[in-house]
GROMACS .gro file of C-alpha atoms in nm:
model
  342
    1MET     CA    1   0.728  -2.278   4.665
    2ASN     CA    2   0.794  -2.280   5.034
    3VAL     CA    3   0.905  -2.574   5.242
    4ARG     CA    4   0.591  -2.779   5.286
    5ARG     CA    5   0.425  -2.752   5.622
    6LEU     CA    6   0.271  -3.095   5.668
    7ILE     CA    7  -0.006  -3.156   5.920
    8PRO     CA    8   0.023  -3.483   6.117
    9THR     CA    9  -0.263  -3.726   6.069
   10THR     CA   10  -0.340  -3.712   6.441
   11ALA     CA   11  -0.380  -3.337   6.420
   12VAL     CA   12  -0.616  -3.374   6.126
   13ALA     CA   13  -0.819  -3.635   6.312
   14GLY     CA   14  -0.858  -3.399   6.605
   15ALA     CA   15  -0.954  -3.118   6.372
   16VAL     CA   16  -1.217  -3.340   6.212
   17VAL     CA   17  -1.385  -3.382   6.548
   18LEU     CA   18  -1.365  -3.010   6.616
   19GLY     CA   19  -1.494  -2.932   6.268
   20LEU     CA   20  -1.792  -3.163   6.301
   21THR     CA   21  -1.872  -3.015   6.641
   22ALA     CA   22  -1.858  -2.666   6.497
   23LEU     CA   23  -2.087  -2.765   6.213
   24SER     CA   24  -2.340  -2.929   6.440
   25ALA     CA   25  -2.361  -2.604   6.636
   26CYS     CA   26  -2.406  -2.392   6.327
   27SER     CA   27  -2.649  -2.428   6.040
   28THR     CA   28  -2.417  -2.291   5.772
   29SER     CA   29  -2.069  -2.383   5.657
   30ASP     CA   30  -1.798  -2.263   5.423
   31ALA     CA   31  -1.888  -2.540   5.179
   32ALA     CA   32  -2.255  -2.465   5.139
   33ASP     CA   33  -2.443  -2.143   5.096
   34GLY     CA   34  -2.795  -2.121   5.231
   35GLY     CA   35  -2.922  -2.026   4.886
   36ASP     CA   36  -2.786  -2.336   4.714
   37GLY     CA   37  -3.116  -2.516   4.750
   38ASP     CA   38  -3.110  -2.862   4.596
   39LYS     CA   39  -2.775  -2.816   4.422
   40LEU     CA   40  -2.511  -3.082   4.467
   41LYS     CA   41  -2.268  -2.958   4.732
   42VAL     CA   42  -1.923  -3.000   4.579
   43THR     CA   43  -1.592  -2.945   4.755
   44ALA     CA   44  -1.287  -2.900   4.532
   45SER     CA   45  -0.935  -2.912   4.675
   46PHE     CA   46  -0.781  -2.634   4.462
   47TYR     CA   47  -0.834  -2.439   4.141
   48PRO     CA   48  -0.778  -2.706   3.869
   49MET     CA   49  -1.036  -2.925   4.043
   50GLN     CA   50  -1.270  -2.631   4.104
   51PHE     CA   51  -1.262  -2.541   3.734
   52LEU     CA   52  -1.362  -2.893   3.631
   53ALA     CA   53  -1.640  -2.912   3.889
   54GLU     CA   54  -1.786  -2.574   3.789
   55ARG     CA   55  -1.766  -2.627   3.415
   56ILE     CA   56  -1.902  -2.981   3.418
   57GLY     CA   57  -2.147  -2.937   3.704
   58GLY     CA   58  -2.288  -2.613   3.568
   59GLU     CA   59  -2.608  -2.492   3.728
   60HIS     CA   60  -2.661  -2.815   3.920
   61VAL     CA   61  -2.367  -2.777   4.160
   62ALA     CA   62  -2.254  -2.538   4.433
   63VAL     CA   63  -1.875  -2.555   4.434
   64THR     CA   64  -1.648  -2.449   4.717
   65SER     CA   65  -1.270  -2.461   4.690
   66LEU     CA   66  -1.067  -2.541   5.000
   67THR     CA   67  -0.787  -2.323   4.862
   68LYS     CA   68  -0.874  -1.954   4.846
   69PRO     CA   69  -0.746  -1.736   4.558
   70GLY     CA   70  -0.387  -1.630   4.612
   71VAL     CA   71  -0.307  -1.909   4.858
   72GLU     CA   72  -0.020  -2.138   4.758
   73PRO     CA   73  -0.205  -2.473   4.754
   74HIS     CA   74   0.086  -2.683   4.875
   75ASP     CA   75   0.106  -2.475   5.194
   76LEU     CA   76  -0.264  -2.505   5.273
   77GLU     CA   77  -0.355  -2.561   5.636
   78LEU     CA   78  -0.720  -2.649   5.684
   79THR     CA   79  -0.928  -2.492   5.957
   80PRO     CA   80  -1.149  -2.718   6.173
   81ARG     CA   81  -1.453  -2.567   5.997
   82GLN     CA   82  -1.311  -2.650   5.654
   83ILE     CA   83  -1.235  -3.005   5.759
   84GLY     CA   84  -1.584  -3.042   5.900
   85SER     CA   85  -1.739  -2.894   5.586
   86ILE     CA   86  -1.580  -3.166   5.374
   87SER     CA   87  -1.794  -3.427   5.548
   88GLU     CA   88  -2.102  -3.216   5.474
   89SER     CA   89  -2.033  -3.237   5.100
   90ASP     CA   90  -2.223  -3.450   4.852
   91TYR     CA   91  -1.918  -3.484   4.628
   92VAL     CA   92  -1.547  -3.416   4.676
   93LEU     CA   93  -1.296  -3.369   4.394
   94TYR     CA   94  -0.926  -3.357   4.474
   95LEU     CA   95  -0.583  -3.456   4.343
   96LYS     CA   96  -0.397  -3.682   4.580
   97GLY     CA   97  -0.034  -3.591   4.635
   98ILE     CA   98  -0.067  -3.213   4.607
   99GLN     CA   99  -0.204  -3.123   4.950
  100PRO     CA  100  -0.130  -3.369   5.234
  101ALA     CA  101  -0.369  -3.199   5.477
  102VAL     CA  102  -0.652  -3.231   5.226
  103ASP     CA  103  -0.569  -3.595   5.152
  104ASP     CA  104  -0.586  -3.682   5.522
  105ALA     CA  105  -0.907  -3.489   5.585
  106ILE     CA  106  -1.086  -3.647   5.287
  107ALA     CA  107  -0.975  -3.995   5.391
  108GLN     CA  108  -1.145  -3.943   5.726
  109SER     CA  109  -1.449  -3.753   5.600
  110GLY     CA  110  -1.674  -4.049   5.526
  111VAL     CA  111  -1.806  -3.884   5.207
  112LYS     CA  112  -1.931  -4.147   4.963
  113ASN     CA  113  -1.863  -3.961   4.640
  114THR     CA  114  -1.493  -3.874   4.660
  115VAL     CA  115  -1.293  -3.862   4.338
  116ASP     CA  116  -0.914  -3.854   4.317
  117ALA     CA  117  -0.827  -3.701   3.980
  118ALA     CA  118  -0.497  -3.889   3.982
  119THR     CA  119  -0.691  -4.213   3.928
  120LEU     CA  120  -0.852  -4.079   3.610
  121THR     CA  121  -0.531  -4.065   3.406
  122THR     CA  122  -0.178  -4.206   3.422
  123LEU     CA  123   0.086  -4.037   3.635
  124GLU     CA  124   0.452  -4.036   3.534
  125ASN     CA  125   0.786  -3.956   3.692
  126HIS     CA  126   0.948  -3.624   3.606
  127GLY     CA  127   1.273  -3.509   3.765
  128ALA     CA  128   1.371  -3.151   3.842
  129GLU     CA  129   1.537  -3.139   3.501
  130VAL     CA  130   1.280  -3.285   3.264
  131SER     CA  131   1.335  -3.348   2.899
  132GLY     CA  132   1.010  -3.422   2.723
  133HIS     CA  133   1.191  -3.427   2.392
  134ASP     CA  134   1.465  -3.668   2.497
  135GLN     CA  135   1.288  -3.874   2.762
  136GLY     CA  136   0.943  -3.895   2.609
  137HIS     CA  137   1.006  -4.241   2.469
  138GLU     CA  138   1.091  -4.371   2.813
  139GLY     CA  139   0.761  -4.235   2.935
  140GLU     CA  140   0.580  -4.414   2.655
  141GLU     CA  141   0.743  -4.743   2.751
  142GLU     CA  142   0.618  -4.696   3.106
  143HIS     CA  143   0.265  -4.679   2.967
  144GLY     CA  144   0.286  -5.046   2.875
  145ASP     CA  145   0.113  -5.138   3.199
  146GLU     CA  146  -0.084  -4.827   3.276
  147HIS     CA  147  -0.290  -4.969   3.558
  148GLY     CA  148   0.011  -5.112   3.737
  149HIS     CA  149   0.207  -4.791   3.689
  150GLU     CA  150  -0.087  -4.588   3.814
  151GLU     CA  151  -0.120  -4.797   4.130
  152GLU     CA  152   0.252  -4.765   4.200
  153ALA     CA  153   0.229  -4.390   4.154
  154HIS     CA  154  -0.055  -4.366   4.401
  155GLU     CA  155   0.132  -4.573   4.657
  156GLU     CA  156   0.430  -4.342   4.621
  157HIS     CA  157   0.204  -4.045   4.683
  158SER     CA  158   0.058  -4.188   5.000
  159GLU     CA  159   0.399  -4.268   5.140
  160GLY     CA  160   0.578  -3.956   5.022
  161ASP     CA  161   0.583  -3.596   5.132
  162GLY     CA  162   0.269  -3.506   4.944
  163HIS     CA  163   0.424  -3.299   4.669
  164ASN     CA  164   0.668  -3.507   4.477
  165HIS     CA  165   0.793  -3.394   4.139
  166GLY     CA  166   0.987  -3.709   4.069
  167GLU     CA  167   1.328  -3.606   4.198
  168ASP     CA  168   1.336  -3.906   4.432
  169GLY     CA  169   1.124  -4.146   4.231
  170GLY     CA  170   0.775  -4.017   4.306
  171ALA     CA  171   0.506  -3.944   4.049
  172ASP     CA  172   0.451  -3.592   3.919
  173PRO     CA  173   0.100  -3.468   4.009
  174HIS     CA  174   0.083  -3.172   3.763
  175ILE     CA  175  -0.145  -3.352   3.517
  176TRP     CA  176  -0.366  -3.047   3.456
  177LEU     CA  177  -0.087  -2.868   3.268
  178ASP     CA  178  -0.123  -3.121   2.985
  179PRO     CA  179  -0.454  -3.047   2.807
  180VAL     CA  180  -0.478  -3.408   2.690
  181LYS     CA  181  -0.444  -3.553   3.039
  182TYR     CA  182  -0.672  -3.284   3.178
  183ALA     CA  183  -0.934  -3.385   2.921
  184GLU     CA  184  -0.903  -3.746   3.039
  185VAL     CA  185  -0.964  -3.628   3.394
  186ALA     CA  186  -1.260  -3.418   3.278
  187LYS     CA  187  -1.423  -3.724   3.122
  188GLY     CA  188  -1.381  -3.918   3.444
  189VAL     CA  189  -1.523  -3.633   3.650
  190GLY     CA  190  -1.822  -3.612   3.419
  191LYS     CA  191  -1.898  -3.982   3.458
  192SER     CA  192  -1.861  -3.965   3.836
  193LEU     CA  193  -2.102  -3.669   3.856
  194GLU     CA  194  -2.352  -3.863   3.646
  195LYS     CA  195  -2.342  -4.142   3.904
  196ALA     CA  196  -2.354  -3.905   4.201
  197ASP     CA  197  -2.651  -3.710   4.059
  198PRO     CA  198  -2.824  -3.925   3.794
  199ASP     CA  199  -3.120  -3.685   3.763
  200HIS     CA  200  -2.893  -3.441   3.581
  201ALA     CA  201  -2.673  -3.693   3.401
  202ALA     CA  202  -2.763  -3.562   3.054
  203ASP     CA  203  -2.647  -3.210   3.142
  204TYR     CA  204  -2.322  -3.335   3.296
  205ARG     CA  205  -2.256  -3.537   2.982
  206LYS     CA  206  -2.325  -3.235   2.761
  207ASN     CA  207  -2.103  -3.006   2.969
  208THR     CA  208  -1.823  -3.262   2.971
  209GLU     CA  209  -1.831  -3.293   2.593
  210ALA     CA  210  -1.818  -2.915   2.557
  211LEU     CA  211  -1.521  -2.882   2.793
  212VAL     CA  212  -1.332  -3.170   2.634
  213GLY     CA  213  -1.386  -3.000   2.299
  214GLU     CA  214  -1.224  -2.682   2.434
  215LEU     CA  215  -0.933  -2.878   2.576
  216ASN     CA  216  -0.883  -3.056   2.244
  217LYS     CA  217  -0.869  -2.718   2.069
  218LEU     CA  218  -0.618  -2.600   2.328
  219ASN     CA  219  -0.404  -2.907   2.264
  220THR     CA  220  -0.413  -2.841   1.891
  221ALA     CA  221  -0.311  -2.479   1.950
  222PHE     CA  222  -0.010  -2.592   2.156
  223GLU     CA  223   0.087  -2.856   1.899
  224THR     CA  224   0.069  -2.608   1.615
  225GLY     CA  225   0.217  -2.315   1.803
  226LEU     CA  226   0.520  -2.503   1.935
  227LYS     CA  227   0.593  -2.723   1.635
  228ASN     CA  228   0.860  -2.503   1.483
  229THR     CA  229   1.073  -2.314   1.733
  230ALA     CA  230   1.431  -2.189   1.747
  231THR     CA  231   1.489  -2.383   2.070
  232LYS     CA  232   1.308  -2.656   2.261
  233THR     CA  233   1.444  -2.564   2.604
  234PHE     CA  234   1.278  -2.345   2.864
  235ILE     CA  235   1.398  -2.261   3.215
  236THR     CA  236   1.159  -2.236   3.508
  237THR     CA  237   1.175  -2.182   3.883
  238HIS     CA  238   0.893  -2.433   3.934
  239SER     CA  239   0.947  -2.780   3.791
  240ALA     CA  240   0.577  -2.820   3.723
  241PHE     CA  241   0.576  -2.848   3.346
  242GLY     CA  242   0.704  -3.201   3.290
  243TYR     CA  243   0.380  -3.325   3.133
  244LEU     CA  244   0.356  -3.019   2.910
  245ALA     CA  245   0.719  -3.057   2.803
  246GLU     CA  246   0.674  -3.424   2.722
  247ARG     CA  247   0.350  -3.365   2.534
  248TYR     CA  248   0.497  -3.102   2.302
  249GLY     CA  249   0.856  -3.222   2.263
  250LEU     CA  250   1.014  -2.960   2.487
  251THR     CA  251   1.284  -2.968   2.754
  252GLN     CA  252   1.215  -2.823   3.097
  253GLN     CA  253   1.511  -2.707   3.307
  254GLY     CA  254   1.420  -2.644   3.671
  255ILE     CA  255   1.642  -2.404   3.862
  256ALA     CA  256   1.622  -2.534   4.217
  257GLY     CA  257   1.394  -2.835   4.214
  258ILE     CA  258   1.054  -2.803   4.376
  259ASP     CA  259   1.108  -2.469   4.553
  260PRO     CA  260   1.080  -2.171   4.314
  261GLU     CA  261   1.183  -1.930   4.589
  262ALA     CA  262   1.504  -2.111   4.681
  263GLU     CA  263   1.827  -1.938   4.588
  264PRO     CA  264   2.008  -2.139   4.321
  265THR     CA  265   2.361  -2.250   4.405
  266PRO     CA  266   2.653  -2.095   4.212
  267ALA     CA  267   2.708  -2.436   4.052
  268ARG     CA  268   2.346  -2.455   3.936
  269ILE     CA  269   2.362  -2.100   3.799
  270GLN     CA  270   2.664  -2.204   3.593
  271GLU     CA  271   2.483  -2.517   3.475
  272ILE     CA  272   2.181  -2.314   3.365
  273HIS     CA  273   2.408  -2.062   3.194
  274THR     CA  274   2.580  -2.345   3.005
  275VAL     CA  275   2.248  -2.503   2.906
  276ALA     CA  276   2.107  -2.166   2.798
  277GLU     CA  277   2.404  -2.102   2.571
  278LYS     CA  278   2.405  -2.452   2.426
  279GLU     CA  279   2.030  -2.475   2.370
  280LYS     CA  280   1.981  -2.105   2.290
  281ALA     CA  281   1.731  -2.059   2.573
  282THR     CA  282   1.631  -1.697   2.620
  283THR     CA  283   1.401  -1.679   2.921
  284VAL     CA  284   1.374  -1.772   3.287
  285PHE     CA  285   1.010  -1.826   3.383
  286PHE     CA  286   0.859  -1.761   3.723
  287GLU     CA  287   0.502  -1.807   3.849
  288THR     CA  288   0.230  -1.580   3.983
  289LEU     CA  289   0.185  -1.728   4.333
  290ALA     CA  290   0.554  -1.722   4.429
  291SER     CA  291   0.828  -1.462   4.445
  292ASP     CA  292   1.013  -1.376   4.124
  293ARG     CA  293   1.337  -1.323   4.317
  294THR     CA  294   1.503  -1.646   4.206
  295ALA     CA  295   1.419  -1.592   3.839
  296ARG     CA  296   1.542  -1.233   3.842
  297THR     CA  297   1.862  -1.330   4.023
  298LEU     CA  298   1.939  -1.599   3.768
  299ALA     CA  299   1.842  -1.377   3.475
  300LYS     CA  300   2.076  -1.105   3.599
  301ASP     CA  301   2.362  -1.352   3.643
  302THR     CA  302   2.316  -1.516   3.304
  303GLY     CA  303   2.189  -1.230   3.088
  304LEU     CA  304   1.854  -1.398   3.022
  305LYS     CA  305   1.508  -1.244   3.011
  306THR     CA  306   1.229  -1.319   3.259
  307GLY     CA  307   0.869  -1.414   3.191
  308ILE     CA  308   0.562  -1.570   3.352
  309LEU     CA  309   0.468  -1.934   3.302
  310ASP     CA  310   0.172  -2.002   3.524
  311PRO     CA  311   0.135  -2.351   3.682
  312LEU     CA  312  -0.233  -2.266   3.728
  313GLU     CA  313  -0.259  -2.364   4.091
  314GLY     CA  314  -0.480  -2.063   4.157
  315ILE     CA  315  -0.639  -1.764   3.984
  316THR     CA  316  -0.582  -1.411   4.116
  317GLU     CA  317  -0.591  -1.058   3.976
  318LYS     CA  318  -0.228  -1.114   3.873
  319SER     CA  319  -0.316  -1.413   3.657
  320GLN     CA  320  -0.275  -1.375   3.281
  321GLY     CA  321  -0.638  -1.470   3.221
  322ALA     CA  322  -0.971  -1.521   3.396
  323ASP     CA  323  -0.980  -1.901   3.388
  324TYR     CA  324  -0.787  -2.215   3.300
  325ILE     CA  325  -0.831  -2.184   2.924
  326GLU     CA  326  -0.726  -1.817   2.910
  327VAL     CA  327  -0.421  -1.867   3.132
  328MET     CA  328  -0.309  -2.168   2.929
  329GLU     CA  329  -0.340  -1.957   2.614
  330SER     CA  330  -0.119  -1.697   2.783
  331ASN     CA  331   0.128  -1.972   2.871
  332LEU     CA  332   0.135  -2.077   2.507
  333ALA     CA  333   0.205  -1.719   2.395
  334ALA     CA  334   0.483  -1.689   2.654
  335LEU     CA  335   0.642  -2.014   2.540
  336GLN     CA  336   0.617  -1.917   2.173
  337LYS     CA  337   0.798  -1.590   2.245
  338ALA     CA  338   1.066  -1.749   2.461
  339LEU     CA  339   1.128  -2.043   2.229
  340GLY     CA  340   1.129  -1.837   1.910
  341ALA     CA  341   0.825  -1.989   1.742
  342LYS     CA  342   0.829  -1.956   1.365
   0.00000   0.00000   0.00000
């Protein structure tokens, strides 16, 4: 992941004005297609939100993602037209803390039906080196006051740099990589769509139940598939899998914190080598939307294998599946192979 290019709020405000001006001069926008008819115009911030909106909204929604396929979502810079199109939406679904430019634009859009997925489940803190197996109990204790914890997490997001993995105390936003948390979000999205478009509430409810059922099956597959493994430790260039690690009793070791393209220091390479030997880790995982240079460098230096573990921030032709469910199944297969599932 590259160093985040943050857009000042003043710049976003100016772009909002420009975007609205552009929209007023043109009858079409990126967010709505002329053939959408009476469909609910939905803007999703990036792929995990787009997937939920499309699956739950079904035939009643016209969904546009602000993040095009292949674009690293954290680096997204919105055009004036995109910013203006947000205010033309009937419903906006996003995840606060992932994309600062999007957060600012939505805050100033004036759209009534805006849903922050982070408010639909509980966020937790995960450092660059996350041990779901060893630290899971601490996470459970934090759940004692879920609402208070959630509010603190959101405050940290708004004051932080927008993409905080927990290294300096912020909440980890990668909730979609835990099928259980993603299902909680799906339920909340379903209810919010029912309120936004009550005429089709029954269909939204039906679609939500179907999707939650798929996510429950996915959770069961992960639980079963990762229950008995030779090791519980996996190494990744992107410290995005804290929720997944905690859910299934695994230990995530991030190479260089939040930036998967950063060159690891000699000291960190030695640390990873030591951990790999001690925990019998076999594989260094990289992702599809970032360079594999760091993973291959480390693998060469430590004698480990490389593999793909997709944080599912976008779907491209390089993705190991056509949608969220398929890519998560590929992630499970990759983890089973790397961890020595029995």
